[in-house]
CSV table of C-alpha atoms and ligand atoms in Angstrom, one decimal:
chain,number,residue,atom,x,y,z
A,473,UNK,CA,-17.8,-77.2,56.0
A,474,UNK,CA,-18.3,-80.0,58.3
A,475,UNK,CA,-19.7,-78.9,61.6
A,476,UNK,CA,-18.1,-77.1,64.5
A,477,UNK,CA,-17.5,-78.8,67.8
A,478,UNK,CA,-16.9,-78.0,71.5
A,479,UNK,CA,-13.3,-78.1,72.5
A,480,UNK,CA,-12.3,-81.4,74.1
A,481,UNK,CA,-10.4,-81.4,77.5
A,482,UNK,CA,-7.5,-82.7,75.6
A,483,UNK,CA,-7.4,-79.7,73.2
A,484,UNK,CA,-7.8,-77.3,76.1
A,485,UNK,CA,-4.8,-78.9,77.8
A,486,UNK,CA,-2.6,-78.7,74.7
A,487,UNK,CA,-3.5,-75.0,74.4
A,488,UNK,CA,-2.9,-74.3,78.1
A,489,UNK,CA,0.5,-76.0,77.8
A,490,UNK,CA,1.6,-74.0,74.8
A,491,UNK,CA,0.2,-70.6,75.9
A,492,UNK,CA,1.2,-70.8,79.6
A,493,UNK,CA,-0.7,-69.2,82.5
A,494,UNK,CA,-0.6,-65.7,81.0
A,495,UNK,CA,-2.0,-66.9,77.8
A,496,UNK,CA,-4.7,-69.3,78.8
A,497,UNK,CA,-7.6,-69.2,81.3
A,498,UNK,CA,-11.0,-70.7,81.9
A,499,UNK,CA,-11.6,-68.6,85.0
A,500,UNK,CA,-15.1,-67.1,84.6
A,501,UNK,CA,-14.0,-64.0,86.4
A,502,UNK,CA,-11.5,-63.3,83.7
A,503,UNK,CA,-13.4,-64.7,80.7
A,504,UNK,CA,-16.9,-63.3,81.3
A,505,UNK,CA,-15.9,-59.6,81.2
A,506,UNK,CA,-15.2,-60.1,77.5
A,507,UNK,CA,-18.3,-62.1,76.4
A,508,UNK,CA,-20.8,-59.3,76.2
A,509,UNK,CA,-20.8,-56.7,73.5
A,510,UNK,CA,-20.2,-53.0,74.2
A,511,UNK,CA,-23.9,-52.2,73.7
A,512,UNK,CA,-24.9,-54.9,76.1
A,513,UNK,CA,-27.2,-56.5,73.6
A,514,UNK,CA,-25.5,-59.8,72.8
A,515,UNK,CA,-24.5,-62.1,75.6
A,516,UNK,CA,-22.1,-65.0,74.8
A,517,UNK,CA,-20.0,-67.6,76.6
A,518,UNK,CA,-16.6,-68.8,75.9
A,519,UNK,CA,-14.9,-72.2,76.6
A,520,UNK,CA,-11.6,-70.3,77.4
A,521,UNK,CA,-9.8,-67.0,76.9
A,522,UNK,CA,-6.6,-67.3,74.9
A,523,UNK,CA,-4.1,-64.5,75.0
A,524,UNK,CA,-1.2,-65.4,72.8
A,525,UNK,CA,2.1,-63.4,73.0
A,526,UNK,CA,3.1,-63.6,69.3
A,527,UNK,CA,2.2,-64.8,65.8
A,528,UNK,CA,3.7,-68.2,66.3
A,529,UNK,CA,1.3,-68.8,69.3
A,530,UNK,CA,-1.6,-67.6,67.2
A,531,UNK,CA,-0.6,-70.0,64.5
A,532,UNK,CA,-0.5,-72.9,67.0
A,533,UNK,CA,-4.0,-72.0,68.2
A,534,UNK,CA,-5.4,-71.8,64.7
A,535,UNK,CA,-3.8,-75.0,63.5
A,536,UNK,CA,-5.2,-76.9,66.5
A,537,UNK,CA,-8.6,-75.3,66.2
A,538,UNK,CA,-8.8,-76.1,62.4
A,539,UNK,CA,-7.9,-79.7,63.1
A,540,UNK,CA,-10.5,-79.9,65.9
A,541,UNK,CA,-13.2,-77.9,64.2
A,542,UNK,CA,-13.5,-75.4,67.1
A,543,UNK,CA,-14.7,-71.9,66.5
A,544,UNK,CA,-12.3,-69.0,67.3
A,545,UNK,CA,-13.5,-65.5,68.1
A,546,UNK,CA,-10.7,-62.9,67.7
A,547,UNK,CA,-11.1,-59.9,69.9
A,548,UNK,CA,-9.3,-56.5,70.4
A,549,UNK,CA,-10.8,-53.8,72.6
A,550,UNK,CA,-14.3,-55.3,72.4
A,551,UNK,CA,-15.8,-52.0,71.2
A,552,UNK,CA,-17.6,-53.5,68.2
A,553,UNK,CA,-20.9,-51.8,67.4
A,554,UNK,CA,-22.3,-54.9,65.8
A,555,UNK,CA,-21.3,-57.6,68.4
A,556,UNK,CA,-18.5,-58.7,66.0
A,557,UNK,CA,-16.3,-60.0,68.7
A,558,UNK,CA,-18.8,-61.6,71.0
A,559,UNK,CA,-18.8,-65.4,71.1
A,560,UNK,CA,-21.9,-67.6,70.7
A,561,UNK,CA,-24.2,-68.4,73.7
A,562,UNK,CA,-23.5,-72.1,73.7
A,563,UNK,CA,-20.0,-71.7,75.1
A,564,UNK,CA,-18.4,-73.8,72.4
A,565,UNK,CA,-16.0,-71.1,71.0
A,566,UNK,CA,-12.6,-69.9,72.1
A,567,UNK,CA,-12.1,-66.2,72.7
A,568,UNK,CA,-8.7,-65.2,71.2
A,569,UNK,CA,-7.6,-61.9,72.7
A,570,UNK,CA,-4.9,-60.0,70.9
A,571,UNK,CA,-4.5,-57.5,73.8
A,572,UNK,CA,-1.3,-59.0,75.0
A,573,UNK,CA,0.4,-58.3,71.6
A,574,UNK,CA,0.6,-54.6,72.3
A,575,UNK,CA,4.1,-53.6,71.2
A,576,UNK,CA,4.8,-50.8,68.8
A,577,UNK,CA,7.7,-52.5,67.0
A,578,UNK,CA,9.1,-49.5,65.3
A,579,UNK,CA,8.3,-46.0,64.1
A,580,UNK,CA,10.2,-45.0,61.0
A,581,UNK,CA,9.7,-41.3,60.5
A,582,UNK,CA,11.6,-41.1,57.3
A,583,UNK,CA,9.3,-43.8,55.8
A,584,UNK,CA,6.3,-42.3,57.5
A,585,UNK,CA,5.5,-45.7,58.9
A,586,UNK,CA,4.6,-47.2,62.3
A,587,UNK,CA,4.7,-51.0,62.8
A,588,UNK,CA,2.3,-51.9,65.5
A,589,UNK,CA,1.0,-55.2,66.9
A,590,UNK,CA,-2.7,-56.0,66.8
A,591,UNK,CA,-3.3,-55.3,70.5
A,592,UNK,CA,-1.9,-51.7,70.5
A,593,UNK,CA,-4.6,-49.3,71.7
A,594,UNK,CA,-5.3,-46.5,69.2
A,595,UNK,CA,-4.6,-43.7,71.8
A,596,UNK,CA,-1.2,-45.3,72.4
A,597,UNK,CA,-0.4,-45.3,68.7
A,598,UNK,CA,-1.4,-41.7,68.5
A,599,UNK,CA,1.0,-40.8,71.4
A,600,UNK,CA,3.9,-42.8,69.9
A,601,UNK,CA,3.5,-41.2,66.5
A,602,UNK,CA,3.3,-37.8,68.1
A,603,UNK,CA,6.6,-38.4,70.0
A,604,UNK,CA,8.2,-39.1,66.6
A,605,UNK,CA,6.8,-35.8,65.1
A,606,UNK,CA,4.2,-37.7,63.1
A,607,UNK,CA,0.5,-38.5,63.3
A,608,UNK,CA,-1.6,-41.5,62.7
A,609,UNK,CA,-4.6,-39.8,61.1
A,610,UNK,CA,-7.6,-42.0,62.2
A,611,UNK,CA,-9.5,-41.3,65.4
A,612,UNK,CA,-12.8,-42.3,66.9
A,613,UNK,CA,-14.6,-42.0,70.2
A,614,UNK,CA,-13.4,-45.5,71.4
A,615,UNK,CA,-9.7,-44.6,70.9
A,616,UNK,CA,-9.0,-45.4,74.5
A,617,UNK,CA,-9.9,-49.1,74.0
A,618,UNK,CA,-10.1,-49.8,70.3
A,619,UNK,CA,-7.0,-51.8,69.1
A,620,UNK,CA,-5.1,-51.8,65.8
A,621,UNK,CA,-6.2,-55.3,65.0
A,622,UNK,CA,-9.9,-54.5,65.6
A,623,UNK,CA,-9.6,-51.3,63.6
A,624,UNK,CA,-8.1,-53.2,60.7
A,625,UNK,CA,-10.5,-56.1,60.9
A,626,UNK,CA,-13.5,-53.8,60.8
A,627,UNK,CA,-12.0,-51.3,58.3
A,628,UNK,CA,-12.8,-48.6,60.9
A,629,UNK,CA,-13.6,-45.1,59.8
A,630,UNK,CA,-14.0,-42.4,62.5
A,631,UNK,CA,-13.8,-38.6,62.2
A,632,UNK,CA,-11.0,-38.0,59.7
A,633,UNK,CA,-12.1,-40.2,56.8
A,634,UNK,CA,-13.0,-37.0,54.8
A,635,UNK,CA,-9.3,-36.3,54.3
A,636,UNK,CA,-7.4,-39.5,55.0
A,637,UNK,CA,-9.8,-42.4,54.2
A,638,UNK,CA,-10.7,-45.5,56.3
A,639,UNK,CA,-8.2,-48.1,57.5
A,640,UNK,CA,-8.0,-49.5,54.0
A,641,UNK,CA,-6.1,-46.3,53.0
A,642,UNK,CA,-3.8,-46.4,56.0
A,643,UNK,CA,-2.6,-50.0,56.1
A,644,UNK,CA,0.5,-50.6,54.0
A,645,UNK,CA,1.2,-54.2,55.1
A,646,UNK,CA,0.0,-56.9,57.4
A,647,UNK,CA,1.3,-59.8,59.4
A,648,UNK,CA,-1.5,-62.3,59.8
A,649,UNK,CA,-2.2,-65.9,60.5
A,650,UNK,CA,-4.5,-67.9,58.2
A,651,UNK,CA,-6.8,-70.6,59.6
A,652,UNK,CA,-4.4,-73.4,58.7
A,653,UNK,CA,-1.8,-71.8,60.9
A,654,UNK,CA,0.4,-70.3,58.1
A,655,UNK,CA,1.8,-66.9,58.7
A,656,UNK,CA,1.5,-64.1,56.2
A,657,UNK,CA,4.7,-62.1,56.5
A,658,UNK,CA,3.3,-59.1,54.8
A,659,UNK,CA,4.7,-56.2,56.8
A,660,UNK,CA,6.2,-53.9,54.3
A,661,UNK,CA,7.4,-50.4,53.9
A,662,UNK,CA,6.6,-50.5,50.2
A,663,UNK,CA,4.2,-47.8,48.9
A,664,UNK,CA,3.7,-49.8,45.7
A,665,UNK,CA,3.5,-53.5,45.2
A,666,UNK,CA,1.5,-54.8,42.3
A,667,UNK,CA,1.6,-58.6,42.5
A,668,UNK,CA,-1.9,-59.7,41.9
A,669,UNK,CA,-4.6,-60.4,44.6
A,670,UNK,CA,-4.2,-58.2,47.5
A,671,UNK,CA,-4.4,-60.4,50.6
A,672,UNK,CA,-4.0,-57.3,52.8
A,673,UNK,CA,-7.2,-55.7,51.5
A,674,UNK,CA,-9.0,-59.1,51.8
A,675,UNK,CA,-8.1,-59.3,55.5
A,676,UNK,CA,-9.0,-55.6,56.2
A,677,UNK,CA,-12.7,-55.5,56.9
A,678,UNK,CA,-13.0,-59.3,57.0
A,679,UNK,CA,-14.1,-59.1,60.6
A,680,UNK,CA,-11.8,-61.9,61.6
A,681,UNK,CA,-13.6,-64.4,59.4
A,682,UNK,CA,-10.5,-65.2,57.2
A,683,UNK,CA,-7.7,-65.2,59.7
A,684,UNK,CA,-6.1,-63.2,62.5
A,685,UNK,CA,-4.2,-59.9,62.0
A,686,UNK,CA,-1.3,-59.9,64.4
A,687,UNK,CA,0.6,-56.7,63.3
A,688,UNK,CA,0.5,-54.0,60.7
A,689,UNK,CA,2.6,-51.4,59.0
A,690,UNK,CA,0.6,-48.2,59.1
A,691,UNK,CA,0.9,-44.9,57.2
A,692,UNK,CA,1.8,-41.9,59.2
A,693,UNK,CA,1.5,-38.3,58.1
A,694,UNK,CA,3.4,-35.2,59.3
A,695,UNK,CA,2.2,-33.9,62.7
A,696,UNK,CA,-0.4,-31.2,62.4
A,697,UNK,CA,1.1,-28.4,64.4
A,698,UNK,CA,-2.0,-26.2,64.2
A,699,UNK,CA,-5.6,-26.9,64.3
A,700,UNK,CA,-8.8,-24.9,64.3
A,701,UNK,CA,-11.9,-26.3,65.7
A,702,UNK,CA,-15.3,-24.6,65.1
A,703,UNK,CA,-18.9,-25.3,66.2
A,704,UNK,CA,-21.6,-24.0,63.9
A,705,UNK,CA,-25.3,-23.7,64.5
A,706,UNK,CA,-27.6,-23.9,61.5
A,707,UNK,CA,-31.2,-24.6,60.3
A,708,UNK,CA,-30.7,-27.6,58.0
A,709,UNK,CA,-28.2,-30.3,56.8
A,710,UNK,CA,-28.4,-28.9,53.3
A,711,UNK,CA,-26.8,-25.7,54.5
A,712,UNK,CA,-24.1,-27.7,56.3
A,713,UNK,CA,-23.2,-29.4,53.0
A,714,UNK,CA,-23.1,-26.1,51.2
A,715,UNK,CA,-20.7,-24.8,53.9
A,716,UNK,CA,-18.5,-27.9,53.5
A,717,UNK,CA,-18.1,-27.3,49.8
A,718,UNK,CA,-17.3,-23.6,50.4
A,719,UNK,CA,-14.7,-24.6,53.0
A,720,UNK,CA,-13.0,-26.9,50.5
A,721,UNK,CA,-12.7,-24.1,48.1
A,722,UNK,CA,-11.4,-21.7,50.8
A,723,UNK,CA,-9.0,-24.0,52.7
A,724,UNK,CA,-8.0,-26.7,50.2
A,725,UNK,CA,-7.5,-29.9,52.0
A,726,UNK,CA,-7.3,-28.4,55.5
A,727,UNK,CA,-10.7,-29.5,56.6
A,728,UNK,CA,-10.4,-33.1,58.0
A,729,UNK,CA,-13.5,-33.4,60.1
A,730,UNK,CA,-17.1,-32.3,59.4
A,731,UNK,CA,-19.5,-33.9,61.9
A,732,UNK,CA,-23.2,-33.3,62.0
A,733,UNK,CA,-24.9,-33.0,65.4
A,734,UNK,CA,-28.7,-32.5,65.7
A,735,UNK,CA,-30.1,-30.6,68.6
A,736,UNK,CA,-31.5,-33.8,70.1
A,737,UNK,CA,-28.1,-35.4,70.2
A,738,UNK,CA,-26.5,-32.3,71.8
A,739,UNK,CA,-29.4,-32.2,74.4
A,740,UNK,CA,-28.6,-35.8,75.3
A,741,UNK,CA,-24.9,-35.1,75.8
A,742,UNK,CA,-25.6,-32.0,77.9
A,743,UNK,CA,-28.1,-34.0,80.0
A,744,UNK,CA,-26.1,-37.2,80.6
A,745,UNK,CA,-22.4,-36.4,80.5
A,746,UNK,CA,-20.9,-34.4,83.3
A,747,UNK,CA,-19.1,-31.0,82.8
A,748,UNK,CA,-20.5,-30.3,79.3
A,749,UNK,CA,-21.5,-26.8,78.2
A,750,UNK,CA,-23.7,-25.7,75.3
A,751,UNK,CA,-21.3,-24.2,72.8
A,752,UNK,CA,-23.7,-21.6,71.4
A,753,UNK,CA,-26.2,-19.2,73.0
A,754,UNK,CA,-29.2,-20.5,71.0
A,755,UNK,CA,-30.3,-24.1,70.5
A,756,UNK,CA,-30.0,-24.6,66.8
A,757,UNK,CA,-31.8,-27.5,65.1
A,758,UNK,CA,-28.5,-28.6,63.6
A,759,UNK,CA,-24.9,-28.2,64.4
A,760,UNK,CA,-21.6,-29.0,62.7
A,761,UNK,CA,-18.2,-29.6,64.4
A,762,UNK,CA,-15.4,-28.7,62.0
A,763,UNK,CA,-11.7,-29.3,62.4
A,764,UNK,CA,-9.1,-27.9,60.0
A,765,UNK,CA,-5.4,-28.5,60.4
A,766,UNK,CA,-2.2,-27.0,59.0
A,767,UNK,CA,1.5,-27.8,59.2
A,768,UNK,CA,3.8,-25.6,61.4
A,769,UNK,CA,4.9,-23.2,58.6
A,770,UNK,CA,1.5,-22.9,56.9
A,771,UNK,CA,-0.9,-20.0,57.5
A,772,UNK,CA,-3.0,-20.6,60.7
A,773,UNK,CA,-6.2,-22.5,59.7
A,774,UNK,CA,-8.4,-20.5,62.1
A,775,UNK,CA,-8.0,-17.4,59.9
A,776,UNK,CA,-9.4,-19.1,56.8
A,777,UNK,CA,-12.0,-21.1,58.7
A,778,UNK,CA,-13.2,-18.0,60.7
A,779,UNK,CA,-13.5,-16.0,57.5
A,780,UNK,CA,-15.4,-18.7,55.6
A,781,UNK,CA,-17.8,-19.1,58.6
A,782,UNK,CA,-18.3,-15.3,58.9
A,783,UNK,CA,-19.2,-15.3,55.2
A,784,UNK,CA,-21.5,-18.3,55.6
A,785,UNK,CA,-23.4,-16.4,58.4
A,786,UNK,CA,-23.6,-13.2,56.3
A,787,UNK,CA,-25.0,-15.3,53.4
A,788,UNK,CA,-27.6,-16.9,55.7
A,789,UNK,CA,-26.1,-20.4,55.4
A,790,UNK,CA,-25.1,-20.6,59.1
A,791,UNK,CA,-26.9,-19.1,62.1
A,792,UNK,CA,-24.0,-18.8,64.5
A,793,UNK,CA,-20.5,-20.1,65.0
A,794,UNK,CA,-17.7,-20.2,67.6
A,795,UNK,CA,-14.0,-21.0,67.1
A,796,UNK,CA,-12.1,-22.6,69.9
A,797,UNK,CA,-9.7,-20.1,71.3
A,798,UNK,CA,-7.5,-22.8,73.0
A,799,UNK,CA,-6.7,-26.5,73.0
A,800,UNK,CA,-9.0,-26.9,76.1
A,801,UNK,CA,-11.9,-25.3,74.2
A,802,UNK,CA,-11.1,-27.4,71.2
A,803,UNK,CA,-11.2,-30.6,73.4
A,804,UNK,CA,-14.5,-29.4,75.0
A,805,UNK,CA,-16.1,-29.1,71.6
A,806,UNK,CA,-14.9,-32.5,70.5
A,807,UNK,CA,-16.2,-34.0,73.8
A,808,UNK,CA,-19.7,-32.8,72.8
A,809,UNK,CA,-19.4,-34.9,69.6
A,810,UNK,CA,-17.6,-37.9,70.9
A,811,UNK,CA,-19.9,-38.4,73.8
A,812,UNK,CA,-23.1,-38.8,71.7
A,813,UNK,CA,-23.0,-42.6,71.7
A,814,UNK,CA,-22.3,-42.8,75.4
A,815,UNK,CA,-25.1,-40.3,76.2
A,816,UNK,CA,-27.5,-42.2,74.0
A,817,UNK,CA,-26.5,-45.4,75.7
A,818,UNK,CA,-27.2,-43.9,79.1
A,819,UNK,CA,-30.5,-42.5,77.9
A,820,UNK,CA,-31.9,-45.8,76.9
A,821,UNK,CA,-32.2,-48.4,74.2
A,822,UNK,CA,-32.3,-47.2,70.6
A,823,UNK,CA,-32.4,-49.0,67.2
A,824,UNK,CA,-29.0,-48.0,65.9
A,825,UNK,CA,-28.0,-47.8,62.3
A,826,UNK,CA,-24.9,-46.9,60.3
A,827,UNK,CA,-26.0,-45.9,56.9
A,828,UNK,CA,-24.3,-44.2,53.9
A,829,UNK,CA,-25.7,-42.7,50.7
A,830,UNK,CA,-23.9,-40.4,48.2
A,831,UNK,CA,-22.8,-37.3,50.1
A,832,UNK,CA,-25.0,-34.9,48.1
A,833,UNK,CA,-28.0,-37.1,48.7
A,834,UNK,CA,-27.6,-37.3,52.5
A,835,UNK,CA,-29.6,-34.2,53.6
A,836,UNK,CA,-32.6,-35.3,51.5
A,837,UNK,CA,-32.3,-38.9,52.6
A,838,UNK,CA,-32.3,-37.9,56.3
A,839,UNK,CA,-35.5,-35.9,55.9
A,840,UNK,CA,-37.3,-38.6,53.9
A,841,UNK,CA,-36.1,-41.5,56.2
A,842,UNK,CA,-37.1,-39.6,59.3
A,843,UNK,CA,-40.6,-38.8,58.0
A,844,UNK,CA,-41.0,-42.4,56.9
A,845,UNK,CA,-39.9,-44.1,60.1
A,846,UNK,CA,-41.9,-41.7,62.3
A,847,UNK,CA,-45.0,-42.2,60.2
A,848,UNK,CA,-44.7,-46.0,60.2
A,849,UNK,CA,-43.9,-46.2,64.0
A,850,UNK,CA,-45.8,-43.4,65.6
A,851,UNK,CA,-44.1,-41.7,68.5
A,852,UNK,CA,-40.5,-42.9,67.8
A,853,UNK,CA,-37.8,-40.2,67.6
A,854,UNK,CA,-35.2,-40.5,64.8
A,855,UNK,CA,-31.8,-39.0,65.5
A,856,UNK,CA,-29.2,-38.8,62.8
A,857,UNK,CA,-25.7,-37.7,63.6
A,858,UNK,CA,-22.1,-38.2,62.4
A,859,UNK,CA,-20.0,-38.1,59.3
A,860,UNK,CA,-21.9,-35.9,56.9
A,861,UNK,CA,-18.8,-35.2,54.9
A,862,UNK,CA,-18.5,-38.9,54.1
A,863,UNK,CA,-22.2,-39.3,53.4
A,864,UNK,CA,-22.5,-41.5,56.5
A,865,UNK,CA,-24.8,-40.9,59.5
A,866,UNK,CA,-25.8,-43.0,62.5
A,867,UNK,CA,-29.5,-42.9,61.9
A,868,UNK,CA,-30.7,-44.0,65.3
A,869,UNK,CA,-34.4,-44.5,66.3
A,870,UNK,CA,-35.3,-44.0,69.9
A,871,UNK,CA,-38.4,-45.2,71.8
A,872,UNK,CA,-41.4,-43.0,72.1
A,873,UNK,CA,-40.9,-40.6,75.0
A,874,UNK,CA,-43.5,-42.2,77.2
A,875,UNK,CA,-42.5,-45.8,76.4
A,876,UNK,CA,-40.4,-48.3,78.5
A,877,UNK,CA,-37.4,-48.3,76.2
A,878,UNK,CA,-36.4,-51.9,76.8
A,879,UNK,CA,-39.9,-53.3,76.3
A,880,UNK,CA,-40.2,-51.1,73.1
A,881,UNK,CA,-36.9,-52.3,71.8
A,882,UNK,CA,-37.8,-55.9,72.4
A,883,UNK,CA,-41.2,-55.5,70.6
A,884,UNK,CA,-40.3,-53.1,67.8
A,885,UNK,CA,-36.5,-52.9,67.5
A,886,UNK,CA,-36.0,-55.4,64.7
A,887,UNK,CA,-39.0,-54.1,62.7
A,888,UNK,CA,-37.7,-50.6,62.9
A,889,UNK,CA,-34.2,-51.7,61.8
A,890,UNK,CA,-35.6,-53.7,59.0
A,891,UNK,CA,-37.6,-50.7,57.9
A,892,UNK,CA,-34.6,-48.4,58.0
A,893,UNK,CA,-32.4,-50.9,56.1
A,894,UNK,CA,-35.0,-51.4,53.4
A,895,UNK,CA,-35.3,-47.7,53.1
A,896,UNK,CA,-31.6,-47.1,52.7
A,897,UNK,CA,-31.3,-50.0,50.2
A,898,UNK,CA,-34.2,-48.6,48.2
A,899,UNK,CA,-32.3,-45.3,48.0
A,900,UNK,CA,-29.1,-47.0,46.7
A,901,UNK,CA,-27.2,-46.8,50.0
A,902,UNK,CA,-25.6,-49.2,52.4
A,903,UNK,CA,-26.7,-50.5,55.8
A,904,UNK,CA,-23.1,-50.6,57.1
A,905,UNK,CA,-20.9,-47.6,56.3
A,906,UNK,CA,-18.2,-48.2,59.0
A,907,UNK,CA,-19.4,-50.5,61.8
A,908,UNK,CA,-19.3,-53.7,59.8
A,909,UNK,CA,-21.9,-56.6,59.8
A,910,UNK,CA,-21.0,-58.7,62.9
A,911,UNK,CA,-24.0,-60.4,64.3
A,912,UNK,CA,-26.5,-57.6,64.6
A,913,UNK,CA,-26.6,-56.7,60.9
A,914,UNK,CA,-26.2,-60.2,59.5
A,915,UNK,CA,-29.8,-61.0,58.7
A,916,UNK,CA,-30.5,-57.8,56.9
A,917,UNK,CA,-27.1,-57.9,55.1
A,918,UNK,CA,-27.9,-61.4,53.7
A,919,UNK,CA,-31.4,-60.4,52.9
A,920,UNK,CA,-30.5,-57.3,50.9
A,921,UNK,CA,-27.0,-58.2,49.5
A,922,UNK,CA,-26.5,-58.7,45.8
A,923,UNK,CA,-26.3,-62.5,45.1
A,924,UNK,CA,-23.0,-62.1,43.3
A,925,UNK,CA,-21.4,-60.4,46.3
A,926,UNK,CA,-22.5,-63.2,48.6
A,927,UNK,CA,-21.4,-65.9,46.2
A,928,UNK,CA,-17.9,-64.4,45.9
A,929,UNK,CA,-17.6,-63.9,49.7
A,930,UNK,CA,-18.7,-67.5,50.4
A,931,UNK,CA,-16.1,-68.8,47.8
A,932,UNK,CA,-13.3,-66.8,49.5
A,933,UNK,CA,-14.4,-68.0,52.9
A,934,UNK,CA,-14.4,-71.6,51.8
A,935,UNK,CA,-11.0,-71.4,50.2
A,936,UNK,CA,-9.2,-69.9,53.2
A,937,UNK,CA,-11.2,-71.3,56.1
A,938,UNK,CA,-12.6,-74.7,54.9
A,939,UNK,CA,-13.4,-75.8,58.5
A,940,UNK,CA,-15.3,-72.6,59.1
A,941,UNK,CA,-13.5,-71.9,62.4
A,942,UNK,CA,-12.9,-68.2,62.1
A,943,UNK,CA,-15.4,-66.0,63.9
A,944,UNK,CA,-18.3,-68.2,63.0
A,945,UNK,CA,-21.7,-66.6,62.5
A,946,UNK,CA,-20.2,-63.1,61.9
A,947,UNK,CA,-20.4,-61.5,58.4
A,948,UNK,CA,-21.6,-64.8,56.9
A,949,UNK,CA,-24.2,-67.0,58.4
A,950,UNK,CA,-23.5,-70.3,60.0
A,951,UNK,CA,-24.7,-73.1,57.8
A,952,UNK,CA,-26.9,-75.4,59.8
A,953,UNK,CA,-24.2,-78.1,59.7
A,954,UNK,CA,-21.8,-75.6,61.4
A,955,UNK,CA,-23.6,-75.1,64.7
A,956,UNK,CA,-21.4,-76.7,67.3
A,957,UNK,CA,-22.2,-80.3,68.1
B,1069,MLT,C1,-19.6,-42.5,66.2
B,1069,MLT,O1,-19.5,-42.0,65.0
B,1069,MLT,O2,-19.7,-41.8,67.2
B,1069,MLT,C2,-19.5,-43.9,66.2
B,1069,MLT,O3,-19.5,-44.6,65.0
B,1069,MLT,C3,-20.3,-44.5,67.3
B,1069,MLT,C4,-21.8,-44.8,67.1
B,1069,MLT,O4,-22.3,-44.8,66.0
B,1069,MLT,O5,-22.5,-44.9,68.1
B,1070,ZN,ZN1,-19.3,-43.2,63.4
């Protein structure tokens, strides 16, 4: 790599000419809304905001940027949890928004496929699939802003991974632009294609460091005509896991979400988010939100779920449980889970982590990690919530109750994060289960990653992006020579 540069006025003029007024702006009022990450931790600047209308325009941008050695930061809904779409602070990079490419090109119900452009918002994809009697089975709290391109580039997970997997399992084909401006015409309806290296899987989860995803063929599944949503109160995560295994026995593949919510997280939601109600009479130390679905002609899932939960209560595994009696109640239970991040954000700064260990090890891990972090940093409050069924929790650490959270975060935040990441690495887990590396996990990722993994990743990066223009400083560190001159 040869060092990145600031865009010259000449380059900006060429880009403005090609992209037109809807596709190019340097107006700070329009650019600056997109240069801070969702968590308000990383503040960047951009030389211009580019909003191409199609893959050919993206190709033009990348060709020009490669020739000029100018960094490109692709961005979808800007809901990254790791500042993966935030440009550097020196203002040398170009923000490449895919939001204008927001067409669902086609839905093919017989093939169970949706072909969507990168800027399609997840909630819109859900609605379009539903109109066709199908379902795109990946959902997450940011569904109103997260885009298809961002979900693919981060290999997003969410709350149905248990049954349907992450984006890697749901993308059949990609249209993408490589850094030299060549277009990968990989949209396909094929379920099988065994021709060597899988460029699609390389681009999924690459965090925009190898090219720009412009459209995708996505797997659909039959619409779930019936769903049962339950909220369960219990004493310990071990019991939650035992209930999950029983439910699998009792309902086959019906259970698609199994989300763990500690009392502290529920308290935050009830305190900070309007119109929320406690789902159970008693405050249980732990809660689980369960969703089971069934097709139209299958037996209703609430019968099997209700029966299994009643038995779990009888056997002392669960303390209490409620089954949503209507869609409104089901939505209300989901709102308690989906608002945890927002409530935590309102409450104050926290050191946030996204860790995974083998599923069966998770309850023990949570107990050990909590005891260790609270002993090492007296007064802090660990709060782990999320995707227990995937062995993935967001193990967040909040400031001591009497501390100024911003001052605490500035002083201790990175030491806490380092401690948690070391802890999870020592237990054989990962420091990023679903949020990616971006900027905020980069240092610890590099410090803890296996040398062979890093060597292979650097070789792939060098082969596809020799000028190092794609999302510089995310996922892989900037070499000193690559800081913009
Ligand atoms: C979630 O599971 O709610 C998301 O991954 C968001 C988060 O970790 O804050
Ligand atoms: Zn999550």
